[in-house]
Coordinates of C-alpha atoms and ligand atoms in Angstrom, one line a residue:
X1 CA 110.8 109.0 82.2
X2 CA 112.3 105.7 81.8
X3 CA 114.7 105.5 78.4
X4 CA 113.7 102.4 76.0
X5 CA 117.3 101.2 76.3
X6 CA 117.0 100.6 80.1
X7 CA 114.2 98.1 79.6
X8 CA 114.9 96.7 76.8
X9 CA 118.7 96.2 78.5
X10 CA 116.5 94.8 81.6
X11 CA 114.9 92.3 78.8
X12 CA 118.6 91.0 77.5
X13 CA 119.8 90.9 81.3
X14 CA 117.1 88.7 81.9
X15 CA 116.0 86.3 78.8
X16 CA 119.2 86.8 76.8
X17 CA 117.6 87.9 73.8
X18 CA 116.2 91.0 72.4
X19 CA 112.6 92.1 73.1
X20 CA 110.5 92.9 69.9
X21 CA 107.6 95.2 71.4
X22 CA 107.9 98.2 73.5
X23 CA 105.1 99.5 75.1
X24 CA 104.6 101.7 77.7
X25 CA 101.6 103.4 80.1
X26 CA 101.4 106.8 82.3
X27 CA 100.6 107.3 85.8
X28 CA 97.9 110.0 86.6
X29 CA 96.7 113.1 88.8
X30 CA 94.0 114.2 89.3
X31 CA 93.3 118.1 89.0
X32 CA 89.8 117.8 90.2
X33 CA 86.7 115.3 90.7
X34 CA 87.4 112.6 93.3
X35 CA 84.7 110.0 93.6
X36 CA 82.8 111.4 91.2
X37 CA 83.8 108.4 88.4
X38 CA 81.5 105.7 89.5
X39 CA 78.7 108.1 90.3
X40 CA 78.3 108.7 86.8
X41 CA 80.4 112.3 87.2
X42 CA 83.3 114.4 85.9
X43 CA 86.5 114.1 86.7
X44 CA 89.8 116.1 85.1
X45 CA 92.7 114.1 85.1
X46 CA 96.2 114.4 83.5
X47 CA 98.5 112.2 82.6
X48 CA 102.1 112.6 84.3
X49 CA 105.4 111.8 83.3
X50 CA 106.3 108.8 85.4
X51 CA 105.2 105.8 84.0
X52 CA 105.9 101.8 83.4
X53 CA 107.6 99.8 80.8
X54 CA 107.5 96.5 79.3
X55 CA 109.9 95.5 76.9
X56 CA 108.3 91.9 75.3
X57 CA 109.0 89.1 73.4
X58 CA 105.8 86.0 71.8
X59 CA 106.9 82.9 72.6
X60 CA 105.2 79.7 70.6
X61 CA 103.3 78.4 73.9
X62 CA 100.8 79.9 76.1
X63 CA 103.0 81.1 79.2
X64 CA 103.5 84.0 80.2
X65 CA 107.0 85.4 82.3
X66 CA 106.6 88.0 83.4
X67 CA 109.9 90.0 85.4
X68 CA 109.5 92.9 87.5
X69 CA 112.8 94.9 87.6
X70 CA 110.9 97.4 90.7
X71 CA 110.2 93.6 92.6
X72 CA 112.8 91.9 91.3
X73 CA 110.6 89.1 91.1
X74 CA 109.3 87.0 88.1
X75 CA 105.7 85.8 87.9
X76 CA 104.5 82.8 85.4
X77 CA 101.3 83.3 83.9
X78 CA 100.0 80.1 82.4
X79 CA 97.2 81.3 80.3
X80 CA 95.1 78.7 80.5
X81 CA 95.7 77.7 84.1
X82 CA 95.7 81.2 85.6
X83 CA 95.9 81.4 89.6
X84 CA 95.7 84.3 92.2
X85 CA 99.4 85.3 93.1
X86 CA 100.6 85.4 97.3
X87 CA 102.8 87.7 98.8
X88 CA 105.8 89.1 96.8
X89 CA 104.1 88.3 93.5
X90 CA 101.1 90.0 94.5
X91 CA 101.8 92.7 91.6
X92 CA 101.8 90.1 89.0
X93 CA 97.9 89.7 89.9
X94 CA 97.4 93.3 87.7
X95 CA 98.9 91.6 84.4
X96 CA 97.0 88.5 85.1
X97 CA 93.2 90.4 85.4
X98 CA 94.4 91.4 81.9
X99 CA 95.1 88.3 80.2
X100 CA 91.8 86.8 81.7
X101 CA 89.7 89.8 80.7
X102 CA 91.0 89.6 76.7
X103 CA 90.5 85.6 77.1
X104 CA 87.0 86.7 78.3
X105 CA 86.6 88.5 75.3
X106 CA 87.5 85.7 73.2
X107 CA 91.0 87.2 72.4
X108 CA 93.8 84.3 72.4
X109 CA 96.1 85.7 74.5
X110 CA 99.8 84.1 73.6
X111 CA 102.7 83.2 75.6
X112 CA 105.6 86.0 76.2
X113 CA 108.5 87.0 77.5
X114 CA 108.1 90.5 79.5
X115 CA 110.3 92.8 81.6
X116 CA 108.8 95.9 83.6
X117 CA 109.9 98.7 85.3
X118 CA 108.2 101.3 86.3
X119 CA 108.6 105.2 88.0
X120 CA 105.3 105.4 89.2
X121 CA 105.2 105.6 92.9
X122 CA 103.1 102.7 94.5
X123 CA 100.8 103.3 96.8
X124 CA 100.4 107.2 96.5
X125 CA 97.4 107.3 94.8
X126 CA 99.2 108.6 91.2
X127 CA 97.6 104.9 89.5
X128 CA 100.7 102.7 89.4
X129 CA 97.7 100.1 89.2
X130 CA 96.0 101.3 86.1
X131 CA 99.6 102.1 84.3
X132 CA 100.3 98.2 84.8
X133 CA 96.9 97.6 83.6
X134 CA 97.0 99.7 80.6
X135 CA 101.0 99.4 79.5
X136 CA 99.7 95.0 79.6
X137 CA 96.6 96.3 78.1
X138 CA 97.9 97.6 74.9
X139 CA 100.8 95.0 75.0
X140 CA 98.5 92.5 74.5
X141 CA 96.5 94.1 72.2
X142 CA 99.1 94.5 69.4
X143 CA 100.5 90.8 70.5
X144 CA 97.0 89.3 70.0
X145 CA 96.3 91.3 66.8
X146 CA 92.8 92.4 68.9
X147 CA 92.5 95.3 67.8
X148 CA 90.6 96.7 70.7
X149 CA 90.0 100.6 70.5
X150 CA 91.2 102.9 73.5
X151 CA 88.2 102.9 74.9
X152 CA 87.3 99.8 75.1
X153 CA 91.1 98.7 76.6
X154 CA 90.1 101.6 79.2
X155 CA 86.9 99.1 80.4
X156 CA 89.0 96.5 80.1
X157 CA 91.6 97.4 82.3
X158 CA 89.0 98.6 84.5
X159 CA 86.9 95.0 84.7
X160 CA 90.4 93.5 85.9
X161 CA 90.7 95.6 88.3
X162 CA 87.2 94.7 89.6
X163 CA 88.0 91.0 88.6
X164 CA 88.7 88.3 91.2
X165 CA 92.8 88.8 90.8
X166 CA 92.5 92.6 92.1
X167 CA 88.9 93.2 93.9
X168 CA 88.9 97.1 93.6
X169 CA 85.2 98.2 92.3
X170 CA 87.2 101.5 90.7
X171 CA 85.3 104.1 88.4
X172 CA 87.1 104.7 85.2
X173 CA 89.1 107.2 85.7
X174 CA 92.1 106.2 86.1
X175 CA 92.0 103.2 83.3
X176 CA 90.5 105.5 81.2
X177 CA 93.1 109.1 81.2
X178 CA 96.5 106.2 81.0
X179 CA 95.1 105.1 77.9
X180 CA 93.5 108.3 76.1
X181 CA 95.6 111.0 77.3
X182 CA 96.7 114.0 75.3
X183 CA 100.2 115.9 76.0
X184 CA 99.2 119.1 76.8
X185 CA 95.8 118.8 78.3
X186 CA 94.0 118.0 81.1
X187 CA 90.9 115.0 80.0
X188 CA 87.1 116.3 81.4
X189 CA 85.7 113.2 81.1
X190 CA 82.1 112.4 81.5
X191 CA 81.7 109.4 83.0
X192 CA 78.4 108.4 82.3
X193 CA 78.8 109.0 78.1
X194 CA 82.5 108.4 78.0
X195 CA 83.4 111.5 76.2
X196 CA 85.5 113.1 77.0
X197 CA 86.8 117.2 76.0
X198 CA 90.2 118.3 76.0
X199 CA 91.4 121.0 78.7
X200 CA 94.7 122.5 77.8
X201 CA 96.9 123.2 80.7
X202 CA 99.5 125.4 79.4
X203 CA 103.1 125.1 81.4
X204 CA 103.3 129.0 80.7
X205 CA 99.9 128.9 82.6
X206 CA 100.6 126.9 85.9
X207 CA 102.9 124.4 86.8
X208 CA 101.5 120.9 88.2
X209 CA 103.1 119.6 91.5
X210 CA 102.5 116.6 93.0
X211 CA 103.0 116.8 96.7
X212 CA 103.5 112.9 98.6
X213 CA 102.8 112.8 101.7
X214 CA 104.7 109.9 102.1
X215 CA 101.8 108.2 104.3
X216 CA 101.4 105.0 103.8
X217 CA 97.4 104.3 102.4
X218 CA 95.9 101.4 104.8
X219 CA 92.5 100.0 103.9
X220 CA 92.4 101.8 100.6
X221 CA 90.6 98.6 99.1
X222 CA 88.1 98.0 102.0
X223 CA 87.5 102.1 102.5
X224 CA 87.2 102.8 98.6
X225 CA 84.6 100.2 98.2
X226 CA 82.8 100.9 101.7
X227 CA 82.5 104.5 99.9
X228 CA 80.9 103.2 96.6
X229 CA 78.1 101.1 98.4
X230 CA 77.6 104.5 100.6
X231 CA 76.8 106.6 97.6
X232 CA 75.2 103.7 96.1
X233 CA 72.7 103.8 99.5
X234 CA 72.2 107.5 98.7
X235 CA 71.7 106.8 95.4
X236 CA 68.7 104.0 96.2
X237 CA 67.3 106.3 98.9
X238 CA 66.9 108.8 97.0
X239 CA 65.1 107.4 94.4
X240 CA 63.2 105.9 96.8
X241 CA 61.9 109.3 98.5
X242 CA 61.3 111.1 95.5
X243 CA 59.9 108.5 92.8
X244 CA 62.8 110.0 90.7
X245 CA 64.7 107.6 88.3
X246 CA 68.0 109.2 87.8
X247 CA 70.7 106.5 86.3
X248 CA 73.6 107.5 89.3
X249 CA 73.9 110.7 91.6
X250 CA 74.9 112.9 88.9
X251 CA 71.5 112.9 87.5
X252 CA 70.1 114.1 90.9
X253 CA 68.4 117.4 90.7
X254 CA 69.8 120.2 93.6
X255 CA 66.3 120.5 94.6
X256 CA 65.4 116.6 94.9
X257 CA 68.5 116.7 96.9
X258 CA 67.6 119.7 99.0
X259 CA 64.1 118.3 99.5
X260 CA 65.0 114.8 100.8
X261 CA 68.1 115.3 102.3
X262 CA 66.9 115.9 105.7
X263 CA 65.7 111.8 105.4
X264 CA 69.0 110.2 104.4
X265 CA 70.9 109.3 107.6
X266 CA 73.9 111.5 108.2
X267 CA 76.9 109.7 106.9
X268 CA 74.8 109.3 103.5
X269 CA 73.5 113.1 103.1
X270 CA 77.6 114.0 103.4
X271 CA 78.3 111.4 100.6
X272 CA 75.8 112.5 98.4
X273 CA 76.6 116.1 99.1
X274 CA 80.0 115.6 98.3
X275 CA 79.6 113.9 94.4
X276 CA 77.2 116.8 93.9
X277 CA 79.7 119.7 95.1
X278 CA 82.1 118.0 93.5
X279 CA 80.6 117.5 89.8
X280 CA 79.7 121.1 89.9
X281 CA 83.5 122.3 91.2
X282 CA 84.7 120.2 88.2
X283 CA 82.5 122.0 85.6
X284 CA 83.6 125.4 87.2
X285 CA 87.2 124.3 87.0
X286 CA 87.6 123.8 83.6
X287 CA 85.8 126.9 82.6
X288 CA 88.0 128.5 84.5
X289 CA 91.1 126.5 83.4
X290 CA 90.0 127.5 79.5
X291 CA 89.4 131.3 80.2
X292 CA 92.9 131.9 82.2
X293 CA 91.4 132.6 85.4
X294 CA 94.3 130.7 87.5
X295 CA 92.9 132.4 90.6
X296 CA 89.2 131.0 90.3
X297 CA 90.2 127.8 88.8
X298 CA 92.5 127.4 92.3
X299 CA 89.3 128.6 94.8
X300 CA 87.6 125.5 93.2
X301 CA 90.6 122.9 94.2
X302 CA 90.5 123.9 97.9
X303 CA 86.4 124.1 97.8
X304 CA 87.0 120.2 96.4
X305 CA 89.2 119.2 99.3
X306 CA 86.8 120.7 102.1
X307 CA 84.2 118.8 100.2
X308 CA 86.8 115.4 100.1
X309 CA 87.7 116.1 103.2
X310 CA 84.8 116.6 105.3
X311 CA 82.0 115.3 103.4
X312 CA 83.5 112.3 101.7
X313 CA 85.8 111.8 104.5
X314 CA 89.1 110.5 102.4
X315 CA 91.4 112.9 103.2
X316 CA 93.9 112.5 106.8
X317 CA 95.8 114.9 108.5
X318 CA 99.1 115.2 106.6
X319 CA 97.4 116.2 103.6
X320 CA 94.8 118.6 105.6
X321 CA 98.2 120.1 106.9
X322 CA 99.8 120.4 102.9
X323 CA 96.4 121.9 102.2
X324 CA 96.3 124.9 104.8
X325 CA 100.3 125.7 104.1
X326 CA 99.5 125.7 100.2
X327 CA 96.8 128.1 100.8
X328 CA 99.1 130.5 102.7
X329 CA 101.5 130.8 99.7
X330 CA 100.4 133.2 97.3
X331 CA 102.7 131.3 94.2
X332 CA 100.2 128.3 94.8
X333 CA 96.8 129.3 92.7
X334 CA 95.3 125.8 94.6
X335 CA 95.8 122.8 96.0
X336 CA 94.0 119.5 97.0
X337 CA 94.0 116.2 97.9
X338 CA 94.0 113.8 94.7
X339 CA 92.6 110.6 93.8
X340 CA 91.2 107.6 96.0
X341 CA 92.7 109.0 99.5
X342 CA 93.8 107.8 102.6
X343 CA 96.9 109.2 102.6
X344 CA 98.8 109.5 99.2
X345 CA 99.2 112.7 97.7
X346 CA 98.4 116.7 97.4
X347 CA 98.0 118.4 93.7
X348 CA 98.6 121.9 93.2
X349 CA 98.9 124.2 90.6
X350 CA 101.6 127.0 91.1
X351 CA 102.7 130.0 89.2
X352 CA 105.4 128.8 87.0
X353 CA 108.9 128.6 88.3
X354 CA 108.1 129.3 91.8
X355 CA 107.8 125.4 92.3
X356 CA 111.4 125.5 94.3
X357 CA 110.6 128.1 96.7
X358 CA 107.4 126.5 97.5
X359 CA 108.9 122.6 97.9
X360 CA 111.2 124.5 100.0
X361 CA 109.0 126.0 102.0
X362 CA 106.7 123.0 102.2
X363 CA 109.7 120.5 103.2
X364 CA 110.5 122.5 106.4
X365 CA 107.1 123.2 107.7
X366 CA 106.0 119.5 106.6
X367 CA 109.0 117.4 108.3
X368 CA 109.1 119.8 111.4
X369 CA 105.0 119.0 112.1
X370 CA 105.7 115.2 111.1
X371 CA 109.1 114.3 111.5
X372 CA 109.7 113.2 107.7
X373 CA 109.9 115.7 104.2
X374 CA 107.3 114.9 101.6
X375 CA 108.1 114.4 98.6
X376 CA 107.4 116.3 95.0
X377 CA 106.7 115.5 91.4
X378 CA 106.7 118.5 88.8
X379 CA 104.9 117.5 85.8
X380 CA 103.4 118.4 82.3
X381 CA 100.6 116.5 81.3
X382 CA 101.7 113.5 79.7
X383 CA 100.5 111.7 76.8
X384 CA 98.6 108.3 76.2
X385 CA 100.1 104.5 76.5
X386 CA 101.3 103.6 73.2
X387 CA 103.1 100.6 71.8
X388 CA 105.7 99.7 69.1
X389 CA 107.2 96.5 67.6
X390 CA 111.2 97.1 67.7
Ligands
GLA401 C1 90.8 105.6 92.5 C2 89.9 104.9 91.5 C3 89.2 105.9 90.6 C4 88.5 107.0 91.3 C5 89.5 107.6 92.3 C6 88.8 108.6 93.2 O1 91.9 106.2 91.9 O2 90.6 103.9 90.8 O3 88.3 105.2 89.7 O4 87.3 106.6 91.9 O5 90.0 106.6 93.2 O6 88.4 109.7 92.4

C-alpha cells in the first residue's frame, strides 16, 4: 500500500503546493468466473492491496495536469478540447475516457492539478486499468459535486474503457469490484442484475497469492474482443436454432445447449461451453467458500482453468505450467489462471502460512523450466476506492 504522505509529497514535488483531495482505487483478482461478465454471468472478485493514488488540487479553468510518478510523464487534459494521447502518454488516455464520460453525462468536469502513483502491476491482468478508472472516477465525482452512486461510477468507468480513448469492450467486473469492494470478502456479482452478495474470505481460512508469470500479455485488446464477438456468435446461433430468447449465454438452458451444440461450429460450441461451465463453477465456489469446504472450493478453481484453458483458450504455457505444479502441493487448496489472460497471472488459495514454502517451491521449478522466477502478491481482500478532501 502506498502511504498518503508519498503522494501527496509527489503533489508538492511537482506543483509546489499542497493537494486538497486524496483519493485512491484497488487493483483486483479474480477467484473465479473469467469471461463470464459480459455474458451476463458471475464472477467473484476481490479487491487487493496494491492500488493507485491521486493526490489533487481544482484549479479555476478547465485543464486538467495530470503527473504520473510510475511514467514520470505529465499529460494536459483540456476538457473541452480533449484528444487521444501517443506513445509515452498513452496512460493518460484512462483519465481522459473519464472526464469525457462525466461531460457526457452532463457533469462539468473542472480543471486540476493531479499526481498518481500507483503499485498495481501493469499489464498482469490484476486491473491497473480499472484502478486508474475508478481512483479518477471518484476524484471527479467529489470535485464535480456529481454525486454519482458506486454503481453507476462502476458503468462509468466501464463506458471509458469501451470509449474511443481506450477501445476495450470489457464486462464489468473489474470497474465494478475497485469501486464496491468490501475488506474481508470476496464480491459474487451478478452481472446481468448488478447485485451483488458478499463472500467472506477469512485469512484464518486461506491465504490469497497471486502468482505473475511475468509474461508479457500481447494482443490482449484484439484477443479479448475477438472472444466477446465469439460468444456473441454463440449467443445469436443459438437463439437462432432453438427459437429461444435468452438475454446473453447465461440464460441458456443446459439442454438447449446440449441439443444444439452439435450445429455451432467448433470454436463457438467451446466458447459457449466454457461461460456455461464456468457460471456454474462460480455458483459452486462460493457455496463452497461459505460452508468451509477449502478442498471443494479449490477442485472448482482448477475445473475453471481446464475450462479457460482449453475451451476459452486464454490461458499459455507459463501459467498451464503454475497450474500443474500448484496442484502437486498439497498446502495449495487451488489454483487458476485469473482475469482476461494471455499471459498475466495465476490465483491460488493456500493453507495459511504455507505461502513461503510454496513461492519457494514455485520460484525453482518456474525459472529452471523458463529461465526467469515469477513473481508473488499475498493479499487480503481489500476494500473499495474512497476519497477525502485534506
Ligand atoms: C478483463 C475485463 C473484465 C473481464 C475479464 C475476464 O479483466 O476487463 O471485464 O471480462 O477480463 O474475466
Amino acid at each position: 500500500m502506498i502511504p498518503d504522505e508519498a503522494v501527496s509529497e509527489g503533489f508538492r514535488a511537482q506543483f509546489g503546493v499542497l493537494p486538497e483531495l486524496l483519493a485512491h482505487a484497488p487493483g483486483r483478482v479474480n477467484l473465479i468466473g473469467d469471461h463470464t461478465d459480459y455474458n451476463g454471468g458471475f464472477v467473484l472478485p476481490v479487491a487487493i492491496e496494491r492500488e493507485i493514488r491521486i493526490a489533487a488540487r481544482i484549479r479555476g479553468d478547465r485543464v486538467i495536469r495530470l503527473y504520473s510518478g510510475n511514467f514520470s510523464s505529465e499529460v494536459t487534459i483540456e476538457v473541452d478540447r480533449p484528444k487521444i494521447a501517443q506513445g509515452r502518454e498513452r496512460w493518460g488516455n484512462y483519465p481522459m475516457g473519464i472526464v469525457a464520460e462525466f461531460e457526457a453525462r452532463g457533469v462539468r468536469v473542472p480543471g486540476m492539478e493531479a499526481c498518481l502513483v500507483g503499485d498495481v502491476p501493469g499489464g498482469a491482468g490484476l486491473s491497473s486499468s480499472a484502478a486508474l478508472e475508478i481512483a479518477m472516477a471518484v476524484l471527479l465525482n467529489e470535485a464535480s459535486g456529481a454525486k454519482l452512486s458506486r454503481r453507476e461510477l462502476a458503468l462509468l468507468g466501464q463506458a471509458a474503457e469501451h470509449g474511443p480513448y481506450v477501445g476495450v469492450q470489457c464486462g464489468i467486473m473489474d470497474q465494478y469490484i475497485s469501486a464496491m469492494a468490501r475488506e474481508g470478502s470476496a464480491l459474487l456479482i451478478d452481472c446481468h442484475t448488478l447485485d451483488a452478495r458478499q463472500v467472506p474470505i477469512s485469512p484464518a481460512a486461506c491465504g490469497i497469492l497471486i502468482i505473475n508469470s511475468n509474461k508479457r500479455r500481447g494482443l490482449v485488446t484484439s484477443e479479448y474482443n475477438q472472444r466477446r464477438r465469439e460468444a456473441e456468435e454463440g449467443l445469436r446461433l443459438l437463439k437462432e436454432l432453438s427459437g429461444g430468447s435468452y438475454p446473453s449465454l447465461r440464460f441458456v438452458p443446459a439442454d438447449d445447449y446440449a441439443r444444439h451444440a452439435e450445429a455451432l461450429p467448433e470454436v463457438i460450441r467451446r466458447r459457449v461451453r466454457h461461460v456455461l461451465t464456468e457460471n456454474a463453477l462460480v455458483l459452486e465456489f462460493a457455496e463452497a467458500i461459505e460452508s468451509g469446504d477449502m478442498e471443494r472450493a479449490g477442485s472448482r478453481m482448477y475445473a475453471s482453468h481446464v475450462s479457460l484453458r482449453d475451451d476459452y483458450e486464454t490461458s499459455c504455457e507459463e501459467l498451464d505450467f503454475v497450474v500443474e505444479c500448484c496442484k502437486k502441493l498439497p498446502a495449495v487448496y487451488g489454483c487458476r489462471i485469473t482475469g482476461g489472460g494471455f499471459g498475466g497471472c495465476a490465483v491460488a488459495l493456500v493453507r495459511p502460512g504455507e505461502e513461503p514454502a510454496i513461492e519457494a517451491l514455485l520460484t525453482s521449478e518456474y525459472a529452471r523450466r523458463f529461465g526467469v522466477e515469477p513473481g508473488f502478491i499475498r493479499t487480503r481482500a481489500a476494500g473499495c476506492a474512497a476519497v477525502q478532501r485534506i
